[in-house]
């Protein structure tokens, strides 16, 4: 009987399932996903990490830039503060927008945007652009020449203390001393041209064949002649 020869090669390390390190994009998406679901997530890679807070909240930190965002899950509605000066702010903005969380207010002292869930009223399409882009879209619309209150463009307005928050009709925009003035019903907002603004535009009905050709619609509205038996 022959026996197998002992293996003289050095011992090989046993393989095991290793948990892959998430990329920056994957980590941020998971962080936002946990926030939307009201769950604290713990993740880390060589550049970013999440940490829980004592009040059932969490924060996102960068090795180079420090604090990036703070997710508040304790109070309703849930909200997230994002530092606008960080390099990751655009990615966080894009990811939050996919879940309909938008920058509804700005804390000037901390250079942070407050993100909360927001949806447009029925019949409107929600947009989130810079104030400069809204000015371009509303330019030359003749707000001062209209009768009544224009309702084709509305802007989300929130007081600094959050006591008042609602959609307001856009009555016009002006530029003064390097700032843009967004005129709304009963007041105005002063913003920088690069500031985020949440607004909505009234949907335009798609024209039908009857709208495009009234004569043709009248032809079909005459009905059919009765068939002879």
Tab-separated table of C-alpha atoms in Angstrom:
chain	number	residue	atom	x	y	z
A	1	UNK	CA	0.000	0.000	0.000
A	2	UNK	CA	1.304	3.393	-0.934
A	3	UNK	CA	0.733	6.458	1.166
A	4	UNK	CA	0.701	10.026	-0.107
A	5	UNK	CA	3.888	11.913	0.528
A	6	UNK	CA	3.648	14.739	2.996
A	7	UNK	CA	3.465	18.152	1.457
A	8	UNK	CA	6.807	19.821	1.921
A	9	UNK	CA	5.590	23.208	0.688
A	10	UNK	CA	5.072	25.948	3.296
A	11	UNK	CA	1.688	26.212	4.904
A	12	UNK	CA	-0.742	28.269	2.816
A	13	UNK	CA	-2.990	30.707	4.631
A	14	UNK	CA	-6.606	29.728	4.671
A	15	UNK	CA	-8.819	31.825	2.502
A	16	UNK	CA	-11.824	33.516	4.051
A	17	UNK	CA	-14.560	35.784	2.830
A	18	UNK	CA	-13.266	39.319	3.136
A	19	UNK	CA	-15.610	42.257	3.427
A	20	UNK	CA	-14.856	44.661	0.609
A	21	UNK	CA	-14.168	48.258	1.519
A	22	UNK	CA	-16.900	50.523	0.127
A	23	UNK	CA	-15.946	53.263	-2.284
A	24	UNK	CA	-16.692	56.888	-1.447
A	25	UNK	CA	-19.742	56.864	-3.726
A	26	UNK	CA	-21.062	53.596	-2.294
A	27	UNK	CA	-20.525	54.773	1.275
A	28	UNK	CA	-22.359	58.054	0.677
A	29	UNK	CA	-25.265	56.282	-1.020
A	30	UNK	CA	-25.549	53.873	1.909
A	31	UNK	CA	-25.339	56.773	4.354
A	32	UNK	CA	-28.169	58.602	2.581
A	33	UNK	CA	-30.181	55.394	2.213
A	34	UNK	CA	-29.973	54.755	5.954
A	35	UNK	CA	-30.971	58.351	6.632
A	36	UNK	CA	-34.042	58.117	4.396
A	37	UNK	CA	-35.114	54.903	6.164
A	38	UNK	CA	-34.439	56.374	9.599
A	39	UNK	CA	-31.587	53.965	10.355
A	40	UNK	CA	-28.099	54.663	11.694
A	41	UNK	CA	-25.420	53.034	9.527
A	42	UNK	CA	-21.781	52.408	10.482
A	43	UNK	CA	-19.361	52.391	7.563
A	44	UNK	CA	-15.769	53.364	6.910
A	45	UNK	CA	-13.100	53.409	4.226
A	46	UNK	CA	-9.673	55.070	4.081
A	47	UNK	CA	-11.283	58.466	3.322
A	48	UNK	CA	-14.713	58.550	4.965
A	49	UNK	CA	-16.499	57.189	8.001
A	50	UNK	CA	-19.887	57.458	9.663
A	51	UNK	CA	-20.367	57.881	13.397
A	52	UNK	CA	-23.505	57.578	15.543
A	53	UNK	CA	-24.651	60.417	17.772
A	54	UNK	CA	-26.316	60.121	21.167
A	55	UNK	CA	-29.716	61.331	19.920
A	56	UNK	CA	-30.323	58.565	17.362
A	57	UNK	CA	-28.570	60.527	14.646
A	58	UNK	CA	-25.336	60.138	12.722
A	59	UNK	CA	-22.683	62.153	10.977
A	60	UNK	CA	-20.431	61.729	7.979
A	61	UNK	CA	-16.780	62.662	8.408
A	62	UNK	CA	-13.879	62.978	6.003
A	63	UNK	CA	-10.252	62.328	6.894
A	64	UNK	CA	-9.231	65.506	5.052
A	65	UNK	CA	-12.226	67.829	5.436
A	66	UNK	CA	-13.636	66.887	8.819
A	67	UNK	CA	-17.397	67.066	9.300
A	68	UNK	CA	-19.310	66.704	6.022
A	69	UNK	CA	-22.933	66.140	7.039
A	70	UNK	CA	-25.115	65.531	10.081
A	71	UNK	CA	-28.277	63.449	9.757
A	72	UNK	CA	-30.939	64.215	12.361
A	73	UNK	CA	-33.217	61.205	12.825
A	74	UNK	CA	-34.552	62.123	16.255
A	75	UNK	CA	-37.040	64.861	15.364
A	76	UNK	CA	-39.733	64.749	12.698
A	77	UNK	CA	-39.441	65.594	9.919
A	78	UNK	CA	-35.974	64.104	9.571
A	79	UNK	CA	-33.359	66.426	8.145
A	80	UNK	CA	-29.723	66.562	7.114
A	81	UNK	CA	-27.261	69.426	7.386
A	82	UNK	CA	-24.678	69.404	4.591
A	83	UNK	CA	-21.666	71.707	4.507
A	84	UNK	CA	-21.755	73.444	1.136
A	85	UNK	CA	-17.982	74.106	1.083
A	86	UNK	CA	-16.936	70.443	1.027
A	87	UNK	CA	-15.928	68.642	-2.149
A	88	UNK	CA	-18.532	65.959	-1.421
A	89	UNK	CA	-21.469	68.394	-1.247
A	90	UNK	CA	-22.417	67.930	-4.954
A	91	UNK	CA	-22.514	64.136	-4.591
A	92	UNK	CA	-24.599	64.354	-1.430
A	93	UNK	CA	-26.941	66.834	-3.125
A	94	UNK	CA	-27.438	64.544	-6.122
A	95	UNK	CA	-28.001	61.470	-3.940
A	96	UNK	CA	-30.468	63.215	-1.629
A	97	UNK	CA	-32.400	64.615	-4.597
A	98	UNK	CA	-33.051	61.095	-5.895
A	99	UNK	CA	-35.027	60.534	-2.675
A	100	UNK	CA	-36.810	63.914	-2.996
A	101	UNK	CA	-34.790	65.574	-0.239
A	102	UNK	CA	-33.873	69.134	-1.193
A	103	UNK	CA	-32.038	72.112	0.370
A	104	UNK	CA	-34.987	74.013	1.821
A	105	UNK	CA	-33.032	76.432	4.009
A	106	UNK	CA	-29.500	77.720	4.460
A	107	UNK	CA	-27.644	78.393	7.692
A	108	UNK	CA	-25.318	81.239	6.759
A	109	UNK	CA	-23.317	81.058	9.989
A	110	UNK	CA	-22.353	77.419	9.432
A	111	UNK	CA	-22.365	77.477	5.600
A	112	UNK	CA	-24.756	74.525	5.661
A	113	UNK	CA	-27.883	73.610	3.739
A	114	UNK	CA	-30.803	71.968	5.516
A	115	UNK	CA	-32.207	69.083	3.456
A	116	UNK	CA	-35.741	67.856	4.023
A	117	UNK	CA	-38.312	65.917	2.045
A	118	UNK	CA	-40.283	68.111	-0.337
A	119	UNK	CA	-42.713	67.507	-3.185
A	120	UNK	CA	-44.392	69.904	-5.576
A	121	UNK	CA	-48.112	70.653	-5.410
A	122	UNK	CA	-50.341	68.754	-7.802
A	123	UNK	CA	-49.971	70.058	-11.330
A	124	UNK	CA	-46.418	71.352	-10.830
A	125	UNK	CA	-42.953	70.021	-11.652
A	126	UNK	CA	-40.391	70.537	-8.896
A	127	UNK	CA	-36.969	71.939	-9.737
A	128	UNK	CA	-33.882	72.655	-7.672
A	129	UNK	CA	-31.436	75.012	-9.376
A	130	UNK	CA	-29.188	77.918	-8.557
A	131	UNK	CA	-30.832	81.297	-8.085
A	132	UNK	CA	-29.066	82.460	-11.238
A	133	UNK	CA	-30.792	79.746	-13.265
A	134	UNK	CA	-34.203	80.699	-11.856
A	135	UNK	CA	-33.511	84.328	-12.749
A	136	UNK	CA	-32.680	83.299	-16.308
A	137	UNK	CA	-35.894	81.302	-16.632
A	138	UNK	CA	-38.094	84.029	-15.166
A	139	UNK	CA	-36.409	86.873	-17.060
A	140	UNK	CA	-38.747	88.862	-19.314
A	141	UNK	CA	-41.907	87.102	-18.185
A	142	UNK	CA	-43.618	90.437	-17.537
A	143	UNK	CA	-44.647	89.912	-13.930
A	144	UNK	CA	-45.457	93.590	-13.474
A	145	UNK	CA	-47.822	93.640	-16.450
A	146	UNK	CA	-50.011	90.776	-15.311
A	147	UNK	CA	-53.339	91.067	-13.630
A	148	UNK	CA	-53.739	89.126	-10.397
A	149	UNK	CA	-51.135	86.831	-8.861
A	150	UNK	CA	-49.056	84.748	-11.317
A	151	UNK	CA	-49.076	81.067	-10.433
A	152	UNK	CA	-46.988	79.553	-13.222
A	153	UNK	CA	-43.813	79.681	-11.066
A	154	UNK	CA	-43.812	79.103	-7.313
A	155	UNK	CA	-40.903	79.170	-4.865
A	156	UNK	CA	-40.363	77.318	-1.604
A	157	UNK	CA	-39.996	79.813	1.213
A	158	UNK	CA	-38.880	79.038	4.748
A	159	UNK	CA	-38.080	81.500	7.519
A	160	UNK	CA	-34.665	81.135	9.204
A	161	UNK	CA	-36.254	79.794	12.395
A	162	UNK	CA	-38.445	77.374	10.432
A	163	UNK	CA	-41.662	78.821	11.858
A	164	UNK	CA	-43.077	79.432	8.386
A	165	UNK	CA	-42.592	77.239	5.361
A	166	UNK	CA	-44.764	77.126	2.259
A	167	UNK	CA	-44.919	77.519	-1.510
A	168	UNK	CA	-45.184	81.146	-2.595
A	169	UNK	CA	-45.940	82.613	-6.048
A	170	UNK	CA	-42.892	84.108	-7.750
A	171	UNK	CA	-43.743	87.752	-8.449
A	172	UNK	CA	-40.419	88.719	-10.001
A	173	UNK	CA	-36.655	88.927	-9.521
A	174	UNK	CA	-34.176	91.804	-9.312
A	175	UNK	CA	-30.436	92.156	-8.885
A	176	UNK	CA	-29.105	94.636	-6.338
A	177	UNK	CA	-25.650	95.022	-4.744
A	178	UNK	CA	-24.487	91.657	-6.000
A	179	UNK	CA	-27.487	89.774	-4.609
A	180	UNK	CA	-30.608	88.429	-6.276
A	181	UNK	CA	-33.964	89.446	-4.859
A	182	UNK	CA	-36.695	86.839	-5.232
A	183	UNK	CA	-40.023	88.626	-4.846
A	184	UNK	CA	-42.781	86.553	-3.311
A	185	UNK	CA	-46.212	87.300	-1.929
A	186	UNK	CA	-45.750	89.444	1.155
A	187	UNK	CA	-41.966	89.667	1.113
A	188	UNK	CA	-38.713	88.840	-0.625
A	189	UNK	CA	-35.713	86.510	-0.428
A	190	UNK	CA	-32.146	87.750	-0.809
A	191	UNK	CA	-29.766	85.101	-2.123
A	192	UNK	CA	-26.436	84.751	-3.871
A	193	UNK	CA	-26.534	83.763	-7.520
A	194	UNK	CA	-24.957	80.378	-6.690
A	195	UNK	CA	-27.380	79.548	-3.857
A	196	UNK	CA	-29.754	76.633	-4.273
A	197	UNK	CA	-33.420	77.527	-4.759
A	198	UNK	CA	-36.310	75.054	-4.734
A	199	UNK	CA	-39.115	76.059	-7.061
A	200	UNK	CA	-41.808	74.517	-9.237
A	201	UNK	CA	-43.306	75.241	-12.627
A	202	UNK	CA	-46.912	74.652	-13.581
A	203	UNK	CA	-47.296	71.801	-16.013
A	204	UNK	CA	-48.226	72.771	-19.553
A	205	UNK	CA	-50.952	70.527	-21.015
A	206	UNK	CA	-49.884	68.635	-24.118
A	207	UNK	CA	-51.932	69.990	-27.045
A	208	UNK	CA	-54.302	67.535	-28.702
A	209	UNK	CA	-55.213	67.277	-32.369
A	210	UNK	CA	-58.351	69.286	-31.644
A	211	UNK	CA	-56.286	72.093	-30.130
A	212	UNK	CA	-53.963	72.196	-33.124
A	213	UNK	CA	-56.686	72.012	-35.800
A	214	UNK	CA	-60.112	73.302	-34.650
A	215	UNK	CA	-61.667	72.796	-38.109
A	216	UNK	CA	-60.697	69.117	-38.036
A	217	UNK	CA	-62.204	68.691	-34.576
A	218	UNK	CA	-65.505	70.185	-35.736
A	219	UNK	CA	-65.535	67.744	-38.653
A	220	UNK	CA	-65.324	64.749	-36.314
A	221	UNK	CA	-67.829	66.196	-33.851
A	222	UNK	CA	-70.658	66.017	-36.415
A	223	UNK	CA	-71.168	62.315	-35.737
A	224	UNK	CA	-71.966	59.463	-38.077
A	225	UNK	CA	-74.924	59.077	-40.436
A	226	UNK	CA	-77.324	56.247	-39.561
A	227	UNK	CA	-76.920	53.111	-41.645
A	228	UNK	CA	-79.798	52.080	-43.926
A	229	UNK	CA	-81.337	48.719	-43.110
